[in-house]
Amino acid sequence: MGEKLNEFIQTGSTYVKHHGRRYLLRTPTCQILKQLNNISSPTQNFTLPDDVVVELVPATQVVAWRVLEAEQNPRLRLIVDINRQLSDVISITEVKWTPQNELITASS
């Protein structure tokens, strides 16, 4: 029982078995308990990376064949600036993965 009390104080919650049932015991949010246990609220500052890796792979084999008809690699890995919109990346890949015969018929 001593280890359950220690777990209860350290983590703020524990399970106790009583008459064959398990009960979850929780402590209320208490500033003094947080200070006593050096528990800090999640106030971590984090920085975003400058670049993001976007990897595009075909969902089905039919889509992969369509990209291969355009003589392009169906697996595409791009390193994109974090400020770039995803719609820009998608529009670039749509143009890149369009087969040549569709480009010719669209331009005429």
mmCIF file with all atom_site columns, C-alpha atoms in Angstrom:
data_model
loop_
_atom_site.group_PDB
_atom_site.id
_atom_site.type_symbol
_atom_site.label_atom_id
_atom_site.label_alt_id
_atom_site.label_comp_id
_atom_site.label_asym_id
_atom_site.label_entity_id
_atom_site.label_seq_id
_atom_site.pdbx_PDB_ins_code
_atom_site.Cartn_x
_atom_site.Cartn_y
_atom_site.Cartn_z
_atom_site.occupancy
_atom_site.B_iso_or_equiv
_atom_site.pdbx_formal_charge
_atom_site.auth_seq_id
_atom_site.auth_comp_id
_atom_site.auth_asym_id
_atom_site.auth_atom_id
_atom_site.pdbx_PDB_model_num
ATOM 1   C CA . MET A 1 1   ? 0.000   0.000  0.000   1.00 0.00 ? 1   MET A CA 1
ATOM 2   C CA . GLY A 1 2   ? 2.977   2.309  0.596   1.00 0.00 ? 2   GLY A CA 1
ATOM 3   C CA . GLU A 1 3   ? 4.019   2.222  -3.063  1.00 0.00 ? 3   GLU A CA 1
ATOM 4   C CA . LYS A 1 4   ? 0.453   3.113  -4.129  1.00 0.00 ? 4   LYS A CA 1
ATOM 5   C CA . LEU A 1 5   ? 0.507   6.147  -1.823  1.00 0.00 ? 5   LEU A CA 1
ATOM 6   C CA . ASN A 1 6   ? 3.886   7.175  -3.217  1.00 0.00 ? 6   ASN A CA 1
ATOM 7   C CA . GLU A 1 7   ? 2.594   6.790  -6.799  1.00 0.00 ? 7   GLU A CA 1
ATOM 8   C CA . PHE A 1 8   ? -0.513  8.776  -5.853  1.00 0.00 ? 8   PHE A CA 1
ATOM 9   C CA . ILE A 1 9   ? 1.587   11.644 -4.508  1.00 0.00 ? 9   ILE A CA 1
ATOM 10  C CA . GLN A 1 10  ? 4.170   11.605 -7.319  1.00 0.00 ? 10  GLN A CA 1
ATOM 11  C CA . THR A 1 11  ? 1.883   11.245 -10.357 1.00 0.00 ? 11  THR A CA 1
ATOM 12  C CA . GLY A 1 12  ? -1.403  12.584 -9.020  1.00 0.00 ? 12  GLY A CA 1
ATOM 13  C CA . SER A 1 13  ? -3.378  9.429  -9.785  1.00 0.00 ? 13  SER A CA 1
ATOM 14  C CA . THR A 1 14  ? -3.353  5.720  -9.033  1.00 0.00 ? 14  THR A CA 1
ATOM 15  C CA . TYR A 1 15  ? -5.536  2.631  -9.306  1.00 0.00 ? 15  TYR A CA 1
ATOM 16  C CA . VAL A 1 16  ? -6.700  0.894  -6.129  1.00 0.00 ? 16  VAL A CA 1
ATOM 17  C CA . LYS A 1 17  ? -8.387  -2.507 -5.951  1.00 0.00 ? 17  LYS A CA 1
ATOM 18  C CA . HIS A 1 18  ? -11.235 -2.777 -3.433  1.00 0.00 ? 18  HIS A CA 1
ATOM 19  C CA . HIS A 1 19  ? -13.646 -5.721 -3.203  1.00 0.00 ? 19  HIS A CA 1
ATOM 20  C CA . GLY A 1 20  ? -12.583 -6.995 -6.635  1.00 0.00 ? 20  GLY A CA 1
ATOM 21  C CA . ARG A 1 21  ? -13.100 -3.661 -8.432  1.00 0.00 ? 21  ARG A CA 1
ATOM 22  C CA . ARG A 1 22  ? -10.471 -1.201 -9.582  1.00 0.00 ? 22  ARG A CA 1
ATOM 23  C CA . TYR A 1 23  ? -10.957 2.460  -8.730  1.00 0.00 ? 23  TYR A CA 1
ATOM 24  C CA . LEU A 1 24  ? -9.046  5.381  -10.180 1.00 0.00 ? 24  LEU A CA 1
ATOM 25  C CA . LEU A 1 25  ? -8.070  7.925  -7.557  1.00 0.00 ? 25  LEU A CA 1
ATOM 26  C CA . ARG A 1 26  ? -7.001  11.384 -8.680  1.00 0.00 ? 26  ARG A CA 1
ATOM 27  C CA . THR A 1 27  ? -5.798  14.415 -6.814  1.00 0.00 ? 27  THR A CA 1
ATOM 28  C CA . PRO A 1 28  ? -7.286  17.808 -7.615  1.00 0.00 ? 28  PRO A CA 1
ATOM 29  C CA . THR A 1 29  ? -5.050  20.360 -9.292  1.00 0.00 ? 29  THR A CA 1
ATOM 30  C CA . CYS A 1 30  ? -3.065  21.908 -6.492  1.00 0.00 ? 30  CYS A CA 1
ATOM 31  C CA . GLN A 1 31  ? -0.310  24.486 -6.921  1.00 0.00 ? 31  GLN A CA 1
ATOM 32  C CA . ILE A 1 32  ? 1.462   23.384 -3.750  1.00 0.00 ? 32  ILE A CA 1
ATOM 33  C CA . LEU A 1 33  ? 1.581   19.742 -4.911  1.00 0.00 ? 33  LEU A CA 1
ATOM 34  C CA . LYS A 1 34  ? 3.000   20.907 -8.229  1.00 0.00 ? 34  LYS A CA 1
ATOM 35  C CA . GLN A 1 35  ? 5.690   22.915 -6.443  1.00 0.00 ? 35  GLN A CA 1
ATOM 36  C CA . LEU A 1 36  ? 6.387   20.043 -4.051  1.00 0.00 ? 36  LEU A CA 1
ATOM 37  C CA . ASN A 1 37  ? 6.857   17.551 -6.875  1.00 0.00 ? 37  ASN A CA 1
ATOM 38  C CA . ASN A 1 38  ? 8.405   20.080 -9.287  1.00 0.00 ? 38  ASN A CA 1
ATOM 39  C CA . ILE A 1 39  ? 5.615   19.440 -11.775 1.00 0.00 ? 39  ILE A CA 1
ATOM 40  C CA . SER A 1 40  ? 5.446   22.268 -14.247 1.00 0.00 ? 40  SER A CA 1
ATOM 41  C CA . SER A 1 41  ? 2.669   22.906 -16.694 1.00 0.00 ? 41  SER A CA 1
ATOM 42  C CA . PRO A 1 42  ? 3.616   22.309 -20.334 1.00 0.00 ? 42  PRO A CA 1
ATOM 43  C CA . THR A 1 43  ? 5.004   25.720 -21.246 1.00 0.00 ? 43  THR A CA 1
ATOM 44  C CA . GLN A 1 44  ? 7.844   24.609 -23.464 1.00 0.00 ? 44  GLN A CA 1
ATOM 45  C CA . ASN A 1 45  ? 8.867   26.941 -26.219 1.00 0.00 ? 45  ASN A CA 1
ATOM 46  C CA . PHE A 1 46  ? 9.506   25.176 -29.480 1.00 0.00 ? 46  PHE A CA 1
ATOM 47  C CA . THR A 1 47  ? 10.779  26.411 -32.793 1.00 0.00 ? 47  THR A CA 1
ATOM 48  C CA . LEU A 1 48  ? 9.575   25.311 -36.184 1.00 0.00 ? 48  LEU A CA 1
ATOM 49  C CA . PRO A 1 49  ? 12.108  24.084 -38.728 1.00 0.00 ? 49  PRO A CA 1
ATOM 50  C CA . ASP A 1 50  ? 12.966  26.219 -41.741 1.00 0.00 ? 50  ASP A CA 1
ATOM 51  C CA . ASP A 1 51  ? 12.267  23.406 -44.206 1.00 0.00 ? 51  ASP A CA 1
ATOM 52  C CA . VAL A 1 52  ? 9.796   20.528 -44.254 1.00 0.00 ? 52  VAL A CA 1
ATOM 53  C CA . VAL A 1 53  ? 10.200  17.230 -46.101 1.00 0.00 ? 53  VAL A CA 1
ATOM 54  C CA . VAL A 1 54  ? 7.088   16.350 -48.132 1.00 0.00 ? 54  VAL A CA 1
ATOM 55  C CA . GLU A 1 55  ? 6.966   12.839 -49.543 1.00 0.00 ? 55  GLU A CA 1
ATOM 56  C CA . LEU A 1 56  ? 4.329   12.000 -52.129 1.00 0.00 ? 56  LEU A CA 1
ATOM 57  C CA . VAL A 1 57  ? 3.620   8.407  -53.109 1.00 0.00 ? 57  VAL A CA 1
ATOM 58  C CA . PRO A 1 58  ? 0.812   7.076  -55.298 1.00 0.00 ? 58  PRO A CA 1
ATOM 59  C CA . ALA A 1 59  ? -2.202  5.695  -53.466 1.00 0.00 ? 59  ALA A CA 1
ATOM 60  C CA . THR A 1 60  ? -2.908  2.925  -55.964 1.00 0.00 ? 60  THR A CA 1
ATOM 61  C CA . GLN A 1 61  ? -1.085  1.089  -58.723 1.00 0.00 ? 61  GLN A CA 1
ATOM 62  C CA . VAL A 1 62  ? -3.302  2.777  -61.338 1.00 0.00 ? 62  VAL A CA 1
ATOM 63  C CA . VAL A 1 63  ? -2.116  6.181  -60.192 1.00 0.00 ? 63  VAL A CA 1
ATOM 64  C CA . ALA A 1 64  ? 1.496   4.976  -60.247 1.00 0.00 ? 64  ALA A CA 1
ATOM 65  C CA . TRP A 1 65  ? 1.089   3.823  -63.864 1.00 0.00 ? 65  TRP A CA 1
ATOM 66  C CA . ARG A 1 66  ? -0.340  7.221  -64.809 1.00 0.00 ? 66  ARG A CA 1
ATOM 67  C CA . VAL A 1 67  ? 2.720   8.945  -63.349 1.00 0.00 ? 67  VAL A CA 1
ATOM 68  C CA . LEU A 1 68  ? 5.026   6.476  -65.099 1.00 0.00 ? 68  LEU A CA 1
ATOM 69  C CA . GLU A 1 69  ? 3.293   7.353  -68.401 1.00 0.00 ? 69  GLU A CA 1
ATOM 70  C CA . ALA A 1 70  ? 4.446   10.916 -67.794 1.00 0.00 ? 70  ALA A CA 1
ATOM 71  C CA . GLU A 1 71  ? 7.972   9.476  -67.543 1.00 0.00 ? 71  GLU A CA 1
ATOM 72  C CA . GLN A 1 72  ? 8.332   10.671 -63.965 1.00 0.00 ? 72  GLN A CA 1
ATOM 73  C CA . ASN A 1 73  ? 9.219   8.941  -60.718 1.00 0.00 ? 73  ASN A CA 1
ATOM 74  C CA . PRO A 1 74  ? 5.997   8.149  -58.812 1.00 0.00 ? 74  PRO A CA 1
ATOM 75  C CA . ARG A 1 75  ? 7.742   8.579  -55.464 1.00 0.00 ? 75  ARG A CA 1
ATOM 76  C CA . LEU A 1 76  ? 8.524   12.227 -54.939 1.00 0.00 ? 76  LEU A CA 1
ATOM 77  C CA . ARG A 1 77  ? 10.397  13.712 -51.991 1.00 0.00 ? 77  ARG A CA 1
ATOM 78  C CA . LEU A 1 78  ? 10.538  17.496 -51.768 1.00 0.00 ? 78  LEU A CA 1
ATOM 79  C CA . ILE A 1 79  ? 12.225  19.777 -49.278 1.00 0.00 ? 79  ILE A CA 1
ATOM 80  C CA . VAL A 1 80  ? 9.880   22.750 -49.053 1.00 0.00 ? 80  VAL A CA 1
ATOM 81  C CA . ASP A 1 81  ? 10.090  26.029 -47.176 1.00 0.00 ? 81  ASP A CA 1
ATOM 82  C CA . ILE A 1 82  ? 7.786   26.033 -44.158 1.00 0.00 ? 82  ILE A CA 1
ATOM 83  C CA . ASN A 1 83  ? 5.989   29.154 -45.404 1.00 0.00 ? 83  ASN A CA 1
ATOM 84  C CA . ARG A 1 84  ? 5.068   27.518 -48.721 1.00 0.00 ? 84  ARG A CA 1
ATOM 85  C CA . GLN A 1 85  ? 1.425   26.477 -49.085 1.00 0.00 ? 85  GLN A CA 1
ATOM 86  C CA . LEU A 1 86  ? 0.583   22.842 -49.702 1.00 0.00 ? 86  LEU A CA 1
ATOM 87  C CA . SER A 1 87  ? -1.666  23.818 -52.618 1.00 0.00 ? 87  SER A CA 1
ATOM 88  C CA . ASP A 1 88  ? 1.404   25.219 -54.429 1.00 0.00 ? 88  ASP A CA 1
ATOM 89  C CA . VAL A 1 89  ? 3.241   21.922 -54.015 1.00 0.00 ? 89  VAL A CA 1
ATOM 90  C CA . ILE A 1 90  ? 0.240   19.953 -55.276 1.00 0.00 ? 90  ILE A CA 1
ATOM 91  C CA . SER A 1 91  ? -0.238  22.182 -58.331 1.00 0.00 ? 91  SER A CA 1
ATOM 92  C CA . ILE A 1 92  ? 3.447   21.851 -59.252 1.00 0.00 ? 92  ILE A CA 1
ATOM 93  C CA . THR A 1 93  ? 3.295   18.062 -59.026 1.00 0.00 ? 93  THR A CA 1
ATOM 94  C CA . GLU A 1 94  ? 0.060   17.927 -61.043 1.00 0.00 ? 94  GLU A CA 1
ATOM 95  C CA . VAL A 1 95  ? 1.789   19.764 -63.885 1.00 0.00 ? 95  VAL A CA 1
ATOM 96  C CA . LYS A 1 96  ? 4.910   17.638 -63.541 1.00 0.00 ? 96  LYS A CA 1
ATOM 97  C CA . TRP A 1 97  ? 2.983   14.351 -63.504 1.00 0.00 ? 97  TRP A CA 1
ATOM 98  C CA . THR A 1 98  ? 0.745   15.183 -66.490 1.00 0.00 ? 98  THR A CA 1
ATOM 99  C CA . PRO A 1 99  ? 1.503   12.905 -69.477 1.00 0.00 ? 99  PRO A CA 1
ATOM 100 C CA . GLN A 1 100 ? 2.959   14.590 -72.574 1.00 0.00 ? 100 GLN A CA 1
ATOM 101 C CA . ASN A 1 101 ? 0.016   13.661 -74.817 1.00 0.00 ? 101 ASN A CA 1
ATOM 102 C CA . GLU A 1 102 ? -2.387  15.436 -72.433 1.00 0.00 ? 102 GLU A CA 1
ATOM 103 C CA . LEU A 1 103 ? -0.166  18.530 -72.415 1.00 0.00 ? 103 LEU A CA 1
ATOM 104 C CA . ILE A 1 104 ? -0.134  18.634 -76.223 1.00 0.00 ? 104 ILE A CA 1
ATOM 105 C CA . THR A 1 105 ? -3.926  18.274 -76.526 1.00 0.00 ? 105 THR A CA 1
ATOM 106 C CA . ALA A 1 106 ? -4.505  20.882 -73.811 1.00 0.00 ? 106 ALA A CA 1
ATOM 107 C CA . SER A 1 107 ? -2.267  23.463 -75.507 1.00 0.00 ? 107 SER A CA 1
ATOM 108 C CA . SER A 1 108 ? -3.912  23.122 -78.946 1.00 0.00 ? 108 SER A CA 1
#
